[in-house]
Amino acid sequence: MSGDTIFGKIIRREIPATIVYEDDLCLAFRDIVPQAPTHILVIPKQPIPSLADVTAEDKAVLGHILITIKQIADQEGLTEKGYRVVTNIGEEGGQTVFHLHFHLMGGRGMHWPPG
Ligand code: AMP
């Protein structure tokens, strides 16, 4: 159920990660190089490379991930002050791991536009 990326290895528990949430469809763990006091990655267990690769068949898992992000943000105490959710797509989008992931970042003021 997981592809050959570093995130696939985390799903299969072949490398360690600080997991904060897991269910049948998705996994959430702390980013190893945090860009904010709270920086969590939320990924589907299904190995979709990026948002550019999703199809209508992925509607349920994508909706589930967004609702999960909201729940994790609540649990992490981010909701009152606000937070940012980002997914990078492809080379110019700044994507480095080609397993779809949503960055959940909070705990500091965010800048716009991002770099
Ligand atoms: P992106 O550049 O959007 O593809 O984001 C990939 C993210 O994965 C970066 O923020 C990395 O710091 C993070 N990352 C890479 N390897 C690991 C790992 N083993 N555990 C947790 N986060 C990781």
PDB file of C-alpha atoms and ligand atoms in Angstrom:
ATOM      1  CA  MET A   1       0.000   0.000   0.000  1.00  0.00           C
ATOM      2  CA  SER A   2       3.028   2.300   0.072  1.00  0.00           C
ATOM      3  CA  GLY A   3       5.508   3.335  -2.632  1.00  0.00           C
ATOM      4  CA  ASP A   4       9.282   3.420  -2.672  1.00  0.00           C
ATOM      5  CA  THR A   5       9.938   6.811  -1.106  1.00  0.00           C
ATOM      6  CA  ILE A   6      11.186   7.772   2.323  1.00  0.00           C
ATOM      7  CA  PHE A   7       7.547   8.268   3.310  1.00  0.00           C
ATOM      8  CA  GLY A   8       6.735   4.737   2.143  1.00  0.00           C
ATOM      9  CA  LYS A   9       9.495   3.543   4.474  1.00  0.00           C
ATOM     10  CA  ILE A  10       7.902   5.514   7.337  1.00  0.00           C
ATOM     11  CA  ILE A  11       4.492   3.952   6.587  1.00  0.00           C
ATOM     12  CA  ARG A  12       6.093   0.484   6.630  1.00  0.00           C
ATOM     13  CA  ARG A  13       8.022   1.362   9.832  1.00  0.00           C
ATOM     14  CA  GLU A  14      11.333   0.725   8.055  1.00  0.00           C
ATOM     15  CA  ILE A  15      12.625   4.079   9.318  1.00  0.00           C
ATOM     16  CA  PRO A  16      11.563   5.928  12.460  1.00  0.00           C
ATOM     17  CA  ALA A  17       9.316   8.969  12.636  1.00  0.00           C
ATOM     18  CA  THR A  18       7.447  10.794  15.344  1.00  0.00           C
ATOM     19  CA  ILE A  19       3.937   9.720  14.415  1.00  0.00           C
ATOM     20  CA  VAL A  20       1.138  11.876  15.784  1.00  0.00           C
ATOM     21  CA  TYR A  21      -1.865  10.222  14.073  1.00  0.00           C
ATOM     22  CA  GLU A  22      -2.626   7.124  12.006  1.00  0.00           C
ATOM     23  CA  ASP A  23      -5.673   5.408  10.556  1.00  0.00           C
ATOM     24  CA  ASP A  24      -6.427   3.127   7.613  1.00  0.00           C
ATOM     25  CA  LEU A  25      -6.119   5.924   5.051  1.00  0.00           C
ATOM     26  CA  CYS A  26      -3.479   8.322   6.302  1.00  0.00           C
ATOM     27  CA  LEU A  27      -0.485   8.921   8.531  1.00  0.00           C
ATOM     28  CA  ALA A  28       0.759  12.105  10.210  1.00  0.00           C
ATOM     29  CA  PHE A  29       4.255  12.616  11.592  1.00  0.00           C
ATOM     30  CA  ARG A  30       6.535  15.488  12.591  1.00  0.00           C
ATOM     31  CA  ASP A  31       8.773  16.952   9.902  1.00  0.00           C
ATOM     32  CA  ILE A  32      12.427  16.097  10.497  1.00  0.00           C
ATOM     33  CA  VAL A  33      13.485  19.674   9.559  1.00  0.00           C
ATOM     34  CA  PRO A  34      10.701  21.762  11.101  1.00  0.00           C
ATOM     35  CA  GLN A  35      10.059  25.168   9.549  1.00  0.00           C
ATOM     36  CA  ALA A  36       7.777  26.254  12.387  1.00  0.00           C
ATOM     37  CA  PRO A  37       7.366  25.307  16.077  1.00  0.00           C
ATOM     38  CA  THR A  38       4.723  22.817  14.919  1.00  0.00           C
ATOM     39  CA  HIS A  39       5.417  21.207  11.526  1.00  0.00           C
ATOM     40  CA  ILE A  40       3.560  17.991  10.750  1.00  0.00           C
ATOM     41  CA  LEU A  41       3.279  16.102   7.462  1.00  0.00           C
ATOM     42  CA  VAL A  42      -0.007  14.382   6.661  1.00  0.00           C
ATOM     43  CA  ILE A  43       0.157  11.748   3.922  1.00  0.00           C
ATOM     44  CA  PRO A  44      -2.138   9.196   2.328  1.00  0.00           C
ATOM     45  CA  LYS A  45      -1.035   5.595   2.821  1.00  0.00           C
ATOM     46  CA  GLN A  46      -1.753   5.131  -0.870  1.00  0.00           C
ATOM     47  CA  PRO A  47       1.411   6.152  -2.797  1.00  0.00           C
ATOM     48  CA  ILE A  48       0.080   9.090  -4.843  1.00  0.00           C
ATOM     49  CA  PRO A  49       3.155  11.061  -6.077  1.00  0.00           C
ATOM     50  CA  SER A  50       1.628  14.542  -5.826  1.00  0.00           C
ATOM     51  CA  LEU A  51      -1.587  16.528  -6.115  1.00  0.00           C
ATOM     52  CA  ALA A  52      -0.931  16.589  -9.870  1.00  0.00           C
ATOM     53  CA  ASP A  53      -1.599  12.838  -9.940  1.00  0.00           C
ATOM     54  CA  VAL A  54      -4.921  12.657  -8.125  1.00  0.00           C
ATOM     55  CA  THR A  55      -8.104  11.514  -9.841  1.00  0.00           C
ATOM     56  CA  ALA A  56     -11.782  11.505  -8.933  1.00  0.00           C
ATOM     57  CA  GLU A  57     -11.164   8.092  -7.316  1.00  0.00           C
ATOM     58  CA  ASP A  58      -9.064   9.850  -4.662  1.00  0.00           C
ATOM     59  CA  LYS A  59     -11.912  12.142  -3.585  1.00  0.00           C
ATOM     60  CA  ALA A  60     -12.620  10.251  -0.369  1.00  0.00           C
ATOM     61  CA  VAL A  61      -9.015  10.042   0.807  1.00  0.00           C
ATOM     62  CA  LEU A  62      -8.355  13.702   0.001  1.00  0.00           C
ATOM     63  CA  GLY A  63     -11.411  14.833   1.923  1.00  0.00           C
ATOM     64  CA  HIS A  64     -10.429  12.576   4.793  1.00  0.00           C
ATOM     65  CA  ILE A  65      -6.924  14.055   4.898  1.00  0.00           C
ATOM     66  CA  LEU A  66      -8.206  17.635   5.037  1.00  0.00           C
ATOM     67  CA  ILE A  67     -10.561  16.805   7.892  1.00  0.00           C
ATOM     68  CA  THR A  68      -7.723  14.974   9.661  1.00  0.00           C
ATOM     69  CA  ILE A  69      -5.488  18.045   9.282  1.00  0.00           C
ATOM     70  CA  LYS A  70      -8.167  20.159  10.950  1.00  0.00           C
ATOM     71  CA  GLN A  71      -8.417  17.662  13.824  1.00  0.00           C
ATOM     72  CA  ILE A  72      -4.637  17.544  14.302  1.00  0.00           C
ATOM     73  CA  ALA A  73      -4.475  21.354  14.259  1.00  0.00           C
ATOM     74  CA  ASP A  74      -7.106  21.394  17.015  1.00  0.00           C
ATOM     75  CA  GLN A  75      -5.155  18.809  19.039  1.00  0.00           C
ATOM     76  CA  GLU A  76      -1.903  20.739  18.609  1.00  0.00           C
ATOM     77  CA  GLY A  77      -3.553  23.916  19.874  1.00  0.00           C
ATOM     78  CA  LEU A  78      -3.124  25.797  16.592  1.00  0.00           C
ATOM     79  CA  THR A  79      -6.703  26.673  15.755  1.00  0.00           C
ATOM     80  CA  GLU A  80      -7.159  29.802  17.838  1.00  0.00           C
ATOM     81  CA  LYS A  81      -4.180  31.683  16.399  1.00  0.00           C
ATOM     82  CA  GLY A  82      -4.219  30.051  12.948  1.00  0.00           C
ATOM     83  CA  TYR A  83      -1.879  27.927  10.911  1.00  0.00           C
ATOM     84  CA  ARG A  84      -0.852  27.113   7.342  1.00  0.00           C
ATOM     85  CA  VAL A  85      -1.423  24.037   5.174  1.00  0.00           C
ATOM     86  CA  VAL A  86       0.763  23.616   2.074  1.00  0.00           C
ATOM     87  CA  THR A  87       1.343  20.965  -0.545  1.00  0.00           C
ATOM     88  CA  ASN A  88       4.299  21.413  -2.898  1.00  0.00           C
ATOM     89  CA  ILE A  89       3.930  20.033  -6.409  1.00  0.00           C
ATOM     90  CA  GLY A  90       6.818  19.169  -8.694  1.00  0.00           C
ATOM     91  CA  GLU A  91      10.185  20.846  -9.203  1.00  0.00           C
ATOM     92  CA  GLU A  92       9.100  24.482  -9.317  1.00  0.00           C
ATOM     93  CA  GLY A  93       6.636  23.865  -6.508  1.00  0.00           C
ATOM     94  CA  GLY A  94       9.554  22.874  -4.293  1.00  0.00           C
ATOM     95  CA  GLN A  95       8.576  19.223  -3.889  1.00  0.00           C
ATOM     96  CA  THR A  96      11.424  16.962  -2.787  1.00  0.00           C
ATOM     97  CA  VAL A  97       9.585  13.791  -1.711  1.00  0.00           C
ATOM     98  CA  PHE A  98       7.306  12.365  -4.376  1.00  0.00           C
ATOM     99  CA  HIS A  99       4.645  10.932  -2.109  1.00  0.00           C
ATOM    100  CA  LEU A 100       1.737  13.373  -1.695  1.00  0.00           C
ATOM    101  CA  HIS A 101       1.988  15.231   1.599  1.00  0.00           C
ATOM    102  CA  PHE A 102       0.402  18.229   3.241  1.00  0.00           C
ATOM    103  CA  HIS A 103       2.558  20.394   5.496  1.00  0.00           C
ATOM    104  CA  LEU A 104       0.687  21.574   8.610  1.00  0.00           C
ATOM    105  CA  MET A 105       2.661  24.436  10.118  1.00  0.00           C
ATOM    106  CA  GLY A 106       1.892  26.690  13.041  1.00  0.00           C
ATOM    107  CA  GLY A 107       3.145  28.267  16.216  1.00  0.00           C
ATOM    108  CA  ARG A 108       4.570  31.400  14.582  1.00  0.00           C
ATOM    109  CA  GLY A 109       3.412  34.171  12.289  1.00  0.00           C
ATOM    110  CA  MET A 110       3.558  33.152   8.630  1.00  0.00           C
ATOM    111  CA  HIS A 111       4.714  35.387   5.790  1.00  0.00           C
ATOM    112  CA  TRP A 112       3.102  35.958   2.417  1.00  0.00           C
ATOM    113  CA  PRO A 113       4.076  35.462  -0.318  1.00  0.00           C
ATOM    114  CA  PRO A 114       6.096  32.352   0.583  1.00  0.00           C
ATOM    115  CA  GLY A 115       9.568  32.020  -0.936  1.00  0.00           C
TER     116      GLY A 115
HETATM  117  P1  AMP B   1       8.562  18.759   0.155  1.00  0.00           P
HETATM  118  O1  AMP B   1       9.799  19.602  -0.051  1.00  0.00           O
HETATM  119  O2  AMP B   1       7.299  19.527   0.079  1.00  0.00           O
HETATM  120  O3  AMP B   1       8.581  17.542  -0.742  1.00  0.00           O
HETATM  121  O4  AMP B   1       8.623  18.295   1.661  1.00  0.00           O
HETATM  122  C1  AMP B   1       9.310  17.158   2.094  1.00  0.00           C
HETATM  123  C2  AMP B   1       9.441  17.290   3.569  1.00  0.00           C
HETATM  124  O5  AMP B   1       9.785  16.030   4.092  1.00  0.00           O
HETATM  125  C3  AMP B   1      10.524  18.273   4.034  1.00  0.00           C
HETATM  126  O6  AMP B   1       9.940  19.281   4.845  1.00  0.00           O
HETATM  127  C4  AMP B   1      11.492  17.390   4.807  1.00  0.00           C
HETATM  128  O7  AMP B   1      12.065  18.043   5.924  1.00  0.00           O
HETATM  129  C5  AMP B   1      10.602  16.229   5.213  1.00  0.00           C
HETATM  130  N1  AMP B   1      11.284  14.974   5.468  1.00  0.00           N
HETATM  131  C6  AMP B   1      12.208  14.364   4.696  1.00  0.00           C
HETATM  132  N2  AMP B   1      12.594  13.206   5.248  1.00  0.00           N
HETATM  133  C7  AMP B   1      11.890  13.075   6.401  1.00  0.00           C
HETATM  134  C8  AMP B   1      11.838  12.093   7.430  1.00  0.00           C
HETATM  135  N3  AMP B   1      12.600  10.991   7.385  1.00  0.00           N
HETATM  136  N4  AMP B   1      11.002  12.298   8.465  1.00  0.00           N
HETATM  137  C9  AMP B   1      10.237  13.400   8.525  1.00  0.00           C
HETATM  138  N5  AMP B   1      10.234  14.358   7.590  1.00  0.00           N
HETATM  139  C10 AMP B   1      11.057  14.211   6.545  1.00  0.00           C
END
